[in-house]
Short mmCIF file of C-alpha atoms in Angstrom, two decimals:
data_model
loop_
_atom_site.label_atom_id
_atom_site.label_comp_id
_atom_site.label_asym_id
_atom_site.label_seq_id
_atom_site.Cartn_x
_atom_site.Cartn_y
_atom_site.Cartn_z
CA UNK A 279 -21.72 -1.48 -2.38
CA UNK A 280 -23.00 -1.53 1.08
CA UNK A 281 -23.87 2.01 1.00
CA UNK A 282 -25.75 1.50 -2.22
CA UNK A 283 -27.70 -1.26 -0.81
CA UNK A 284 -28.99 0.61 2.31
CA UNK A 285 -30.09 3.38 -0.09
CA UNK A 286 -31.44 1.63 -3.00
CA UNK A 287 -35.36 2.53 -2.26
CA UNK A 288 -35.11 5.95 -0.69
CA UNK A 289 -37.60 8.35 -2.57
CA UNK A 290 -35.96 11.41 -1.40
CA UNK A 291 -32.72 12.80 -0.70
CA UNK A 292 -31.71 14.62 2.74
CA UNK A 293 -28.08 15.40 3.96
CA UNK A 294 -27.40 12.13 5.32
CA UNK A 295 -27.67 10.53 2.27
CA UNK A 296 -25.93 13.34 -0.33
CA UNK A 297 -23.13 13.23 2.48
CA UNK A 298 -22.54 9.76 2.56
CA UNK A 299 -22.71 8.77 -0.99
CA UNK A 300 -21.92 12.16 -2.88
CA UNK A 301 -17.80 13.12 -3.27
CA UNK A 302 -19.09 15.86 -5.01
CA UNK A 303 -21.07 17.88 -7.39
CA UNK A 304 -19.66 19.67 -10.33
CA UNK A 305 -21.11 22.49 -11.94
CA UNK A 306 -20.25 23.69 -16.00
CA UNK A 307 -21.32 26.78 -17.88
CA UNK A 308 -22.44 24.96 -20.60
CA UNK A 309 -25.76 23.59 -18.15
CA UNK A 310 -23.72 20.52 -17.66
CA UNK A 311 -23.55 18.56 -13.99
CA UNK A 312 -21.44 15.87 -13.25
CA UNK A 313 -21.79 14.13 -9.99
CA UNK A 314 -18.34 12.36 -8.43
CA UNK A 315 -20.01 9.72 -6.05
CA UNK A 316 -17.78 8.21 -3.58
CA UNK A 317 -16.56 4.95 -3.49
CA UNK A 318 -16.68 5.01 -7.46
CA UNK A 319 -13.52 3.90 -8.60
CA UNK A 320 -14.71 0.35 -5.83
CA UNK A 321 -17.56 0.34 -8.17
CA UNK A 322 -16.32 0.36 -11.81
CA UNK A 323 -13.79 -2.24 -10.26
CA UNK A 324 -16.67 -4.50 -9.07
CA UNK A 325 -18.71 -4.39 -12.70
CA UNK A 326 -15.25 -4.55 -14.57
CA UNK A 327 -15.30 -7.81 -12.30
CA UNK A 328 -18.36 -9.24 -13.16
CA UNK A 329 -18.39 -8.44 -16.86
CA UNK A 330 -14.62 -10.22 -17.02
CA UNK A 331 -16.60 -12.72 -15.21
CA UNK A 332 -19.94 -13.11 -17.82
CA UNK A 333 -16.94 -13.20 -20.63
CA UNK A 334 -15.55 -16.56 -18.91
CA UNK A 335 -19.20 -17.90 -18.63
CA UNK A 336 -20.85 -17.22 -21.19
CA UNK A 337 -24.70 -17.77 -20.95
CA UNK A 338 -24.62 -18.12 -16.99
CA UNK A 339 -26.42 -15.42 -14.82
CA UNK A 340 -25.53 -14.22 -11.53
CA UNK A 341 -29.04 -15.06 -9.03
#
């Protein structure tokens, strides 16, 4: 989440930035791109945390 953090306002991308939070970029015939970030399976297991979390509590907000 870190990496997300220090990146959340950029306005443009450069290598740096692809490199460090891209896994990598998938291309389909059918004009379809799908973009593997890294760190993503960390991710869905932090939101899968704090939706189990809302569902124990409901009507409190994370500040």
């Amino acid at each position: 989440m870190g990496q997300f953090r220090k990146h959340q306002n950029i306005e443009a991308l450069d290598r740096t930035i692809i490199v460090s939070l891209i896994e990598r970029i998938l291309i389909f015939r059918e004009h379809r791109v799908e973009i593997v970030y890294r760190w993503h399976n960390e991710f869905h297991w932090q939101t899968d945390l704090l939706l189990q979390a809302q569902a124990m509590f409901p009507g409190k907000e994370a500040v």
